[in-house]
PDB file of C-alpha atoms in Angstrom:
ATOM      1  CA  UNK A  28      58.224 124.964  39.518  1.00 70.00           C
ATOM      2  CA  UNK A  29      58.534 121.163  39.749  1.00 92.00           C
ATOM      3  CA  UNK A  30      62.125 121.380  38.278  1.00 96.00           C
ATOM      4  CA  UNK A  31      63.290 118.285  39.281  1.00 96.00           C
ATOM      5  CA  UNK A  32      60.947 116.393  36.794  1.00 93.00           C
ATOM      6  CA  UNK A  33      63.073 117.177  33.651  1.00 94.00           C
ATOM      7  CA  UNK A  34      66.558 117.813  35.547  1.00 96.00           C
ATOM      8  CA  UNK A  35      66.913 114.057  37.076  1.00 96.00           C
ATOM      9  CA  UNK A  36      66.153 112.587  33.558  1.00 94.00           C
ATOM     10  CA  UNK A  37      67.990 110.106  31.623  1.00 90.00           C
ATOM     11  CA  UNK A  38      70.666 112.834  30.629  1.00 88.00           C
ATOM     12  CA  UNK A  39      71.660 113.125  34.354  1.00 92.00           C
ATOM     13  CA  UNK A  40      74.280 110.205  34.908  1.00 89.00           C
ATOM     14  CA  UNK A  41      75.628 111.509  31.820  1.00 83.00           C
ATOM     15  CA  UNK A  42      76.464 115.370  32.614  1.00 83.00           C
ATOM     16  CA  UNK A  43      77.023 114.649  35.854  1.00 79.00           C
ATOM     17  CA  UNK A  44      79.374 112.341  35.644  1.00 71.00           C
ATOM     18  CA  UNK A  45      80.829 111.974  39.101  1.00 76.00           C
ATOM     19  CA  UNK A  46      83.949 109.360  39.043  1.00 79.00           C
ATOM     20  CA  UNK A  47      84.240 105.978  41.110  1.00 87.00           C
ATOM     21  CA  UNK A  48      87.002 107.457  43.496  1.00 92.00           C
ATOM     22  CA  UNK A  49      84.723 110.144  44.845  1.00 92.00           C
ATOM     23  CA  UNK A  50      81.847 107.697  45.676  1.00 94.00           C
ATOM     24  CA  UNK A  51      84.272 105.534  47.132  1.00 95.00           C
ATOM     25  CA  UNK A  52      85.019 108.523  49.423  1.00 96.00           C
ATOM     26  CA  UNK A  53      81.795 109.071  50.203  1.00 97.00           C
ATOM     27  CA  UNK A  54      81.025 105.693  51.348  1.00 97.00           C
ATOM     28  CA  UNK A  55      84.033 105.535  53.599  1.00 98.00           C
ATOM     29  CA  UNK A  56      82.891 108.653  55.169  1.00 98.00           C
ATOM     30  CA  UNK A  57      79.496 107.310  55.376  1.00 98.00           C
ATOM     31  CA  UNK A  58      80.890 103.819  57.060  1.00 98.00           C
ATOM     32  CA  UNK A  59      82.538 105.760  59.876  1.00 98.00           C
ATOM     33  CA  UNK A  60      79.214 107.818  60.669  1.00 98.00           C
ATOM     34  CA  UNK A  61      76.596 104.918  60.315  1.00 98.00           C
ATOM     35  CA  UNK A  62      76.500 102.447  62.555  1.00 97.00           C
ATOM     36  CA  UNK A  63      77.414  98.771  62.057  1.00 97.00           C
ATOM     37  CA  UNK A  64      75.609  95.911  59.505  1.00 97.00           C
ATOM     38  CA  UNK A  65      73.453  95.051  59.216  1.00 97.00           C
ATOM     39  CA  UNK A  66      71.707  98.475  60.077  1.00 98.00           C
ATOM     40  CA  UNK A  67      68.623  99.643  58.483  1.00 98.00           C
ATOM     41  CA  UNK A  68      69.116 102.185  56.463  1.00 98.00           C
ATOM     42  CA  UNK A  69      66.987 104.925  54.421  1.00 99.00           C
ATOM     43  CA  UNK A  70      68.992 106.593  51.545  1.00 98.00           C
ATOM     44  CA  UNK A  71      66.826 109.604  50.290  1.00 98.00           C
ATOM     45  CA  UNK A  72      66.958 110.720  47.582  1.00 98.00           C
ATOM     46  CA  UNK A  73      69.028 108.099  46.736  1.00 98.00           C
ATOM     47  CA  UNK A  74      69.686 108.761  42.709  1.00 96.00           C
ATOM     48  CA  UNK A  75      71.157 106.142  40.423  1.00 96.00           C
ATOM     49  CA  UNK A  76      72.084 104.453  43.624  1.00 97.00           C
ATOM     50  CA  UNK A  77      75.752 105.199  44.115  1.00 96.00           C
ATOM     51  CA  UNK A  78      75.421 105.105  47.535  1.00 97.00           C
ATOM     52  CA  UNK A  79      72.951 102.418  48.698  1.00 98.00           C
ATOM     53  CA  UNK A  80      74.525  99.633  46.462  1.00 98.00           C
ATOM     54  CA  UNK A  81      77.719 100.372  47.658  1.00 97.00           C
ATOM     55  CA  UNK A  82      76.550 100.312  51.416  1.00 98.00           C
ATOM     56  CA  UNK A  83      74.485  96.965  50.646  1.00 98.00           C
ATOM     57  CA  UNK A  84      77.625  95.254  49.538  1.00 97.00           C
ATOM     58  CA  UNK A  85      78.827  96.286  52.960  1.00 97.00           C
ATOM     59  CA  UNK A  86      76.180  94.504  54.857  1.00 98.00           C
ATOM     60  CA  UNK A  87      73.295  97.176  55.334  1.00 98.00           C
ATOM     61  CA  UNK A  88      70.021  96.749  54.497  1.00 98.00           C
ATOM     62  CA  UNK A  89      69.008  99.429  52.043  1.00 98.00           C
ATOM     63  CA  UNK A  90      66.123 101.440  50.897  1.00 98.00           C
ATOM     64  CA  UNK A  91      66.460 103.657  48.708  1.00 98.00           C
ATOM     65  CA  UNK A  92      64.001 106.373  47.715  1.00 98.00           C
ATOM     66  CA  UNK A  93      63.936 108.749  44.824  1.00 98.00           C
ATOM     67  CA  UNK A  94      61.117 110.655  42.754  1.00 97.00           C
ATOM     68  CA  UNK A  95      63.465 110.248  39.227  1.00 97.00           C
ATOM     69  CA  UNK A  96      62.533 106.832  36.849  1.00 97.00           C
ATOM     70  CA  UNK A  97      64.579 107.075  34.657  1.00 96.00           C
ATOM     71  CA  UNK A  98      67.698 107.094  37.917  1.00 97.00           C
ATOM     72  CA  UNK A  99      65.531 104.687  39.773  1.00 98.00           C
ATOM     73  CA  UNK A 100      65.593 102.132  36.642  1.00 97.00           C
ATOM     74  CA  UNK A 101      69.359 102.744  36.631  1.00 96.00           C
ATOM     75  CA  UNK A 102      69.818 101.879  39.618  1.00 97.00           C
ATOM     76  CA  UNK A 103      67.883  98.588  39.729  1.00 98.00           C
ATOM     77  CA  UNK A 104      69.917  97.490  36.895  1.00 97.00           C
ATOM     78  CA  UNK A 105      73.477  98.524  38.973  1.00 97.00           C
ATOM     79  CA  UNK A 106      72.360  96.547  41.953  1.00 98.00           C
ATOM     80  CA  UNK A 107      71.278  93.809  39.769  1.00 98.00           C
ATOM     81  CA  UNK A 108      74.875  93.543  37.861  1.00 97.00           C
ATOM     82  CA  UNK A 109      76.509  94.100  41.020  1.00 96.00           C
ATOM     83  CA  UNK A 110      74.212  91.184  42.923  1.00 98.00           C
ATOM     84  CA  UNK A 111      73.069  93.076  45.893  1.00 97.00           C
ATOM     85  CA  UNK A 112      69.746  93.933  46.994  1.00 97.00           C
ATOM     86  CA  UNK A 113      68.723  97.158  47.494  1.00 98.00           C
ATOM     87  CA  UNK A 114      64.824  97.820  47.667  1.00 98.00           C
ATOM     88  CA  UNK A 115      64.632 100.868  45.289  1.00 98.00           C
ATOM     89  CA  UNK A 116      60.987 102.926  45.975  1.00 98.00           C
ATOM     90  CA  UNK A 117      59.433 105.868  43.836  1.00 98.00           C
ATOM     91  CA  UNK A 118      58.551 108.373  46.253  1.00 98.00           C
ATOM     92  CA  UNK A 119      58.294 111.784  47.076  1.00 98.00           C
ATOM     93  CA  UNK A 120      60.202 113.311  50.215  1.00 98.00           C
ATOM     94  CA  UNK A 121      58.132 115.526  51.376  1.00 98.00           C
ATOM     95  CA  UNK A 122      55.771 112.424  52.261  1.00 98.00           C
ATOM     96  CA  UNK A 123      58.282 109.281  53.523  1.00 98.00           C
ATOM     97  CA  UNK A 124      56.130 106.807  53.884  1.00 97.00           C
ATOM     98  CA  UNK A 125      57.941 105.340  56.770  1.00 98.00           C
ATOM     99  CA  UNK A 126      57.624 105.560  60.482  1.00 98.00           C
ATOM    100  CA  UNK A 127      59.633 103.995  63.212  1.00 98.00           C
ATOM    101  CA  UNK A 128      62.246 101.699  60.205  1.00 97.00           C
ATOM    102  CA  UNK A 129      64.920 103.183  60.293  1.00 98.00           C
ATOM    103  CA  UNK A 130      68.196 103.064  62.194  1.00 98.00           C
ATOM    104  CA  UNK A 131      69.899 105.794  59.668  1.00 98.00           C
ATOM    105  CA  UNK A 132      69.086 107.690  56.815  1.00 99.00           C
ATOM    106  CA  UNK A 133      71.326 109.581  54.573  1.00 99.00           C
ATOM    107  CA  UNK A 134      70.983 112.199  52.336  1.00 98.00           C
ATOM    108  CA  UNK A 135      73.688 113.136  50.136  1.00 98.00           C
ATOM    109  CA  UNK A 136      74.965 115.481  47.379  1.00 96.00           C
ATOM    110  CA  UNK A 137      72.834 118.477  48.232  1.00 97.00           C
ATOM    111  CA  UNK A 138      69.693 116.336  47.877  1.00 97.00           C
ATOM    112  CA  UNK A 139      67.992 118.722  50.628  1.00 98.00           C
ATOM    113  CA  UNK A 140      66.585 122.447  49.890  1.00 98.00           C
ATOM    114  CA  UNK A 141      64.409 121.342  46.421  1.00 97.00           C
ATOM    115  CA  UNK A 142      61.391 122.757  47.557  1.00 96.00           C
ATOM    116  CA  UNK A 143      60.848 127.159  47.534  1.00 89.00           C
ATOM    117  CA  UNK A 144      58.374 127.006  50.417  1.00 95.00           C
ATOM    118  CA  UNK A 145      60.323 126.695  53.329  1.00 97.00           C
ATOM    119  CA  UNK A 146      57.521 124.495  54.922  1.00 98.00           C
ATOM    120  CA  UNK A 147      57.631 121.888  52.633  1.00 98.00           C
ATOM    121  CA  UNK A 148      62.051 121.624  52.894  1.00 98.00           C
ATOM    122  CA  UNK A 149      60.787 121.238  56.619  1.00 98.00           C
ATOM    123  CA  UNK A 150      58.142 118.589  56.189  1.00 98.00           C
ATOM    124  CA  UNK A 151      61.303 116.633  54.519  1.00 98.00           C
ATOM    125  CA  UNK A 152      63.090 116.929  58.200  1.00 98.00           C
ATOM    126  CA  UNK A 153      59.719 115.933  59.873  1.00 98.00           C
ATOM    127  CA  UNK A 154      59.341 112.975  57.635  1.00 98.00           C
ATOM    128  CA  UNK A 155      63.316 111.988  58.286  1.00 98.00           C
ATOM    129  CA  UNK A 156      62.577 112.188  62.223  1.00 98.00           C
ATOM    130  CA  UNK A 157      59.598 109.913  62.017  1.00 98.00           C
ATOM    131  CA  UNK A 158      60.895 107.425  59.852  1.00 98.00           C
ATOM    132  CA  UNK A 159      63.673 107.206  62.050  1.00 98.00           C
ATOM    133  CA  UNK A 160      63.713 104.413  65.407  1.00 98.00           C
ATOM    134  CA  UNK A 161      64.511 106.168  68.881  1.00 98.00           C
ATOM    135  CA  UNK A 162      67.758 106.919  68.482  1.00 98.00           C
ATOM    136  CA  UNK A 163      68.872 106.214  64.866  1.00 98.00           C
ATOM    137  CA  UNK A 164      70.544 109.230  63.181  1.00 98.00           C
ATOM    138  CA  UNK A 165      70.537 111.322  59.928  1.00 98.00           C
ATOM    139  CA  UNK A 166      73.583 112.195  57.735  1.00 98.00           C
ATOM    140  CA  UNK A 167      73.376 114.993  55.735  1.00 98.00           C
ATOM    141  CA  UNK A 168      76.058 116.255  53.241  1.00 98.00           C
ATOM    142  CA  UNK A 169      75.291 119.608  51.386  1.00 98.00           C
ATOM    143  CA  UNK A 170      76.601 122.422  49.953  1.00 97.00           C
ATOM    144  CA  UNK A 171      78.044 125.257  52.030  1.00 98.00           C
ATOM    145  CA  UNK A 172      76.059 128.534  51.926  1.00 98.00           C
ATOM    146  CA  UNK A 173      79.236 129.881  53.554  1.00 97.00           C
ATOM    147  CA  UNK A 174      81.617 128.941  51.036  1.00 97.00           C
ATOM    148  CA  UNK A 175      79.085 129.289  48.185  1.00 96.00           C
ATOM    149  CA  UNK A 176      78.733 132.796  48.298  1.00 96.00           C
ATOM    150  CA  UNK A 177      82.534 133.983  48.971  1.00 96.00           C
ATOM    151  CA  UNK A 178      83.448 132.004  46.168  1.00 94.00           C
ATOM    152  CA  UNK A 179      80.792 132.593  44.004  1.00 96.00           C
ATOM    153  CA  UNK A 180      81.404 131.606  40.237  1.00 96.00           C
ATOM    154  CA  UNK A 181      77.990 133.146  37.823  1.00 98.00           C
ATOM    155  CA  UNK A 182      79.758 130.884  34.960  1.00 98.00           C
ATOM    156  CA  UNK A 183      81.170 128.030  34.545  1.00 96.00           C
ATOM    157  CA  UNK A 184      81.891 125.217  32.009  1.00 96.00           C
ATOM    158  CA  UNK A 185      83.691 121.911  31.485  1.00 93.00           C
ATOM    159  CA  UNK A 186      83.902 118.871  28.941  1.00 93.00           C
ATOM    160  CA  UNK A 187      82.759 115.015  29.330  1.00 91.00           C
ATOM    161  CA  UNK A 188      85.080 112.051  27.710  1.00 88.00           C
ATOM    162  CA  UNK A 189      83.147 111.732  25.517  1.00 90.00           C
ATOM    163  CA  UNK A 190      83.113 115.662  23.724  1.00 93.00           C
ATOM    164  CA  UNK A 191      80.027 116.482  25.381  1.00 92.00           C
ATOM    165  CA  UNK A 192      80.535 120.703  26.391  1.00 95.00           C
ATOM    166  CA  UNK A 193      78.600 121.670  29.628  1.00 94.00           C
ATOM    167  CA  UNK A 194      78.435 125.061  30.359  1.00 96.00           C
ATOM    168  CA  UNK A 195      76.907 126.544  33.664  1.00 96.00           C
ATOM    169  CA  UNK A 196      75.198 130.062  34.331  1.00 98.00           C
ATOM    170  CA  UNK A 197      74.418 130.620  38.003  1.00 98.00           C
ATOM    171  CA  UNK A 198      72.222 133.480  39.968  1.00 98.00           C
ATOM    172  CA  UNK A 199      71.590 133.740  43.728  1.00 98.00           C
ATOM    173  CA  UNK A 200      69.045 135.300  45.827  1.00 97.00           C
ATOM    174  CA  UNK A 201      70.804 136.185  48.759  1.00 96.00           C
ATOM    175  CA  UNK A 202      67.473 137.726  50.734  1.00 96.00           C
ATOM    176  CA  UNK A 203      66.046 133.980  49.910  1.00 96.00           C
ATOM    177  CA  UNK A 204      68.907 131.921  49.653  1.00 97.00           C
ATOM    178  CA  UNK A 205      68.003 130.236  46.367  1.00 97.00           C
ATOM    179  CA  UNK A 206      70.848 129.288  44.028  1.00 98.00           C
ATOM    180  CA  UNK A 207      69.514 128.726  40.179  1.00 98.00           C
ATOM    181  CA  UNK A 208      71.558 126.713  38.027  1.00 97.00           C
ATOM    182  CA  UNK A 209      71.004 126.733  34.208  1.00 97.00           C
ATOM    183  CA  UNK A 210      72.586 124.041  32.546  1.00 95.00           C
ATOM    184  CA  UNK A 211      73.083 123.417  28.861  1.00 96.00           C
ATOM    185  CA  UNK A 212      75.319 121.303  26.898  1.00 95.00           C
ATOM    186  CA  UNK A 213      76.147 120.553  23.516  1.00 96.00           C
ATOM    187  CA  UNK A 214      76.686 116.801  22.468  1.00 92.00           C
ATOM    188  CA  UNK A 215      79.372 115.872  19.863  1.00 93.00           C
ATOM    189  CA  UNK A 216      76.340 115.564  17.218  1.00 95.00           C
ATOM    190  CA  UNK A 217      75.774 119.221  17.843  1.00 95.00           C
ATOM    191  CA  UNK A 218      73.280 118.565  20.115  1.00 95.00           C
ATOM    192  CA  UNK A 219      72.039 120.968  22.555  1.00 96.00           C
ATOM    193  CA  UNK A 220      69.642 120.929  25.601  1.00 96.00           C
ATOM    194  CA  UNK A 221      69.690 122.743  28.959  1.00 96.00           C
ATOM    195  CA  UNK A 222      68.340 121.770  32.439  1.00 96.00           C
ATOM    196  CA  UNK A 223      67.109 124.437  35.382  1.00 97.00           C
ATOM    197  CA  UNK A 224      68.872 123.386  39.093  1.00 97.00           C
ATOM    198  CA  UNK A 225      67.143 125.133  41.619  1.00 97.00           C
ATOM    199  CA  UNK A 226      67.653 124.835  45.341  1.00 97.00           C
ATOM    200  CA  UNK A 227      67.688 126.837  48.683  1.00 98.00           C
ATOM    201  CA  UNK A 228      71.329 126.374  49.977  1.00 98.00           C
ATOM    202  CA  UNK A 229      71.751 127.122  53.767  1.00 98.00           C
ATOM    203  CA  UNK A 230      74.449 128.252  56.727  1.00 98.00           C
ATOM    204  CA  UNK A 231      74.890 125.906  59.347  1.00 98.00           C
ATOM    205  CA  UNK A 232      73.480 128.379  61.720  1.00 98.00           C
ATOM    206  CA  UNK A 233      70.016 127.604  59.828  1.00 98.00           C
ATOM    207  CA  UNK A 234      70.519 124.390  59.281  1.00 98.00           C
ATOM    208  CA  UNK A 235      70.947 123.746  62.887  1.00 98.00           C
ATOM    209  CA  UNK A 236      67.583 125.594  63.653  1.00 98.00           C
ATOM    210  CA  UNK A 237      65.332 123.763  61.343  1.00 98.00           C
ATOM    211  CA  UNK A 238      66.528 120.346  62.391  1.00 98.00           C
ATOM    212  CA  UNK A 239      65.767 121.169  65.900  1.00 98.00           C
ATOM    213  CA  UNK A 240      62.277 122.012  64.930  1.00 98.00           C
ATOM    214  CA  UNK A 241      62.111 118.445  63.368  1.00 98.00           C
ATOM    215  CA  UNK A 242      63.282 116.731  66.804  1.00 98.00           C
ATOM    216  CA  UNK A 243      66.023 116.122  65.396  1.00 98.00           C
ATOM    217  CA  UNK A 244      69.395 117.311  66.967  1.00 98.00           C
ATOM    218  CA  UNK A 245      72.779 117.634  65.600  1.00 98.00           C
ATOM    219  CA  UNK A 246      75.627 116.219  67.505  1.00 98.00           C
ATOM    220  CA  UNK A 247      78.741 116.578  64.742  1.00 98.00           C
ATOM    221  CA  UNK A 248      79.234 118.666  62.487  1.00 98.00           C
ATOM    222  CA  UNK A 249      82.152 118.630  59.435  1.00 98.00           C
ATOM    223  CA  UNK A 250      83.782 120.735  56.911  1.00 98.00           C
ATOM    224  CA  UNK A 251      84.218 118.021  53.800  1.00 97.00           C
ATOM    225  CA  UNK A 252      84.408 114.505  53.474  1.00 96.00           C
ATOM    226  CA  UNK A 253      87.627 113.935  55.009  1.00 97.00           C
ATOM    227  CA  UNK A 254      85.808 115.029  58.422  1.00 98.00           C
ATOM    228  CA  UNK A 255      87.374 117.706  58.598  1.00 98.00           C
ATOM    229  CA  UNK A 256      85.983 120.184  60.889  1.00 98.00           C
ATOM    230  CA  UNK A 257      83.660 122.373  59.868  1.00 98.00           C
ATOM    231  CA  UNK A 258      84.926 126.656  59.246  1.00 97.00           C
ATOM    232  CA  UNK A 259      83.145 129.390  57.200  1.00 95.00           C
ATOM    233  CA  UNK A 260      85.783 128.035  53.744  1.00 96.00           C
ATOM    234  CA  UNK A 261      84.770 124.324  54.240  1.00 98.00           C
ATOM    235  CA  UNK A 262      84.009 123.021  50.753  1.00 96.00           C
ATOM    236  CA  UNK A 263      80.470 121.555  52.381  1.00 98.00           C
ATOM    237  CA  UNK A 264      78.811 120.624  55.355  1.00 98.00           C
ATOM    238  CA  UNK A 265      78.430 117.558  56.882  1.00 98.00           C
ATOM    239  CA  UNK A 266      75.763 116.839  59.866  1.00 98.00           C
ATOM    240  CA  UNK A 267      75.203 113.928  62.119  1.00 98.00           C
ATOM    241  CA  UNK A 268      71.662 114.501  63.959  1.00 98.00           C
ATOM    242  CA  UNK A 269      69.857 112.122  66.018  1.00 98.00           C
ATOM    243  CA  UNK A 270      66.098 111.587  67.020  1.00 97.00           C
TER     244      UNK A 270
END
């Protein structure tokens, strides 16, 4: 189930409305893992671009790679208004068509785990190592299996500024480790839609293991984006890994 087609539509930015302070958080943490401009970097996955026009502005030379449009078409117009240049490439992850460019690549916001076949997840890994030069790195930040299950919530719901409702019904497969997300929302019209999330969430224990497999091999590891270290209640987890 391709799931991703109709979930990183044009409704995205919109439900998921993530606020400037937390991106700006995210790029700090990212500018004390990367190395320095003007790096080349490899931002998979990369969205609406949050990330890689913020880290252009900073000096890095950015690709950014997403299989979304609609997201990709936002984010050439951010980087546009914003006068940086990002090179923003329709792709597919489990086939980077890069090999040797890279001196990081990031992957961010749980952007990792789309695939139900574990081989494919791990062709993603295989494709990060080889697009990567000897010794460039990968930052990953991604949910928490850990914390995810002790503090599972099977509902949820919360409102947009502008009167848009979101509610949230959640089911995990602990023998798999799949968490499905059902979105749906209803628009101040009266409007209502709902989108599937589905994505294998991991411990760092097996997160560990399959980047190994990849050649790639973690040297940090953190509990949030404060780099904080990394416990079984850490909100996420962050991983530096080098080839």
């Amino acid at each position: 189930m391709n799931w991703w087609n109709d979930y990183f539509d044009a409704t995205y930015p919109q439900r998921y409305a993530l606020n400037s302070e937390q991106t700006v958080a995210e790029v700090l943490m990212l500018r004390d893992l990367l190395p320095e401009p003007p790096a080349d970097l490899l931002d998979l996955a990369c969205g609406q671009g949050r990330h890689s026009i913020n880290l252009a502005r900073a000096g890095f030379t950015v690709i950014g790679l997403d299989a979304s449009e609609p997201l990709l078409d936002l984010a050439r117009t951010d980087a546009a208004a914003a006068a940086v240049e990002v090179d923003f490439v329709a792709g597919d992850m489990r086939a980077i068509p890069y090999s040797g460019c890279f001196d990081a690549v990031i992957n961010m916001f749980t952007a990792f785990g789309y695939f139900d076949r574990e081989e494919e997840n791990q062709a993603v890994l295989e494709g990060i190592a080889r697009a990567l030069k000897p010794g460039g790195r990968l930052i990953m930040e991604l949910a928490h299996r850990d914390r995810v299950v002790t503090g599972f919530q099977p509902t949820d719901w919360y409102e947009l500024d502008d009167g848009t409702v979101v509610w949230i019904r959640r089911y995990f497969d602990p023998l798999r480790g799949i968490l499905t997300s059902i979105d749906r929302w209803r628009d101040p019209d009266g409007h209502e839609d709902e989108r599937i999330h589905r994505i294998r969430i991991y411990t760092a224990t097996e997160l560990d293991r399959i980047l190994r497999q990849a050649n790639l091999t973690p040297i940090n590891w953190y509990g949030s984006i404060n780099l904080h270290a990394l416990t079984p209640d850490s909100p996420r987890i962050i991983v530096v890994a080098t080839r």
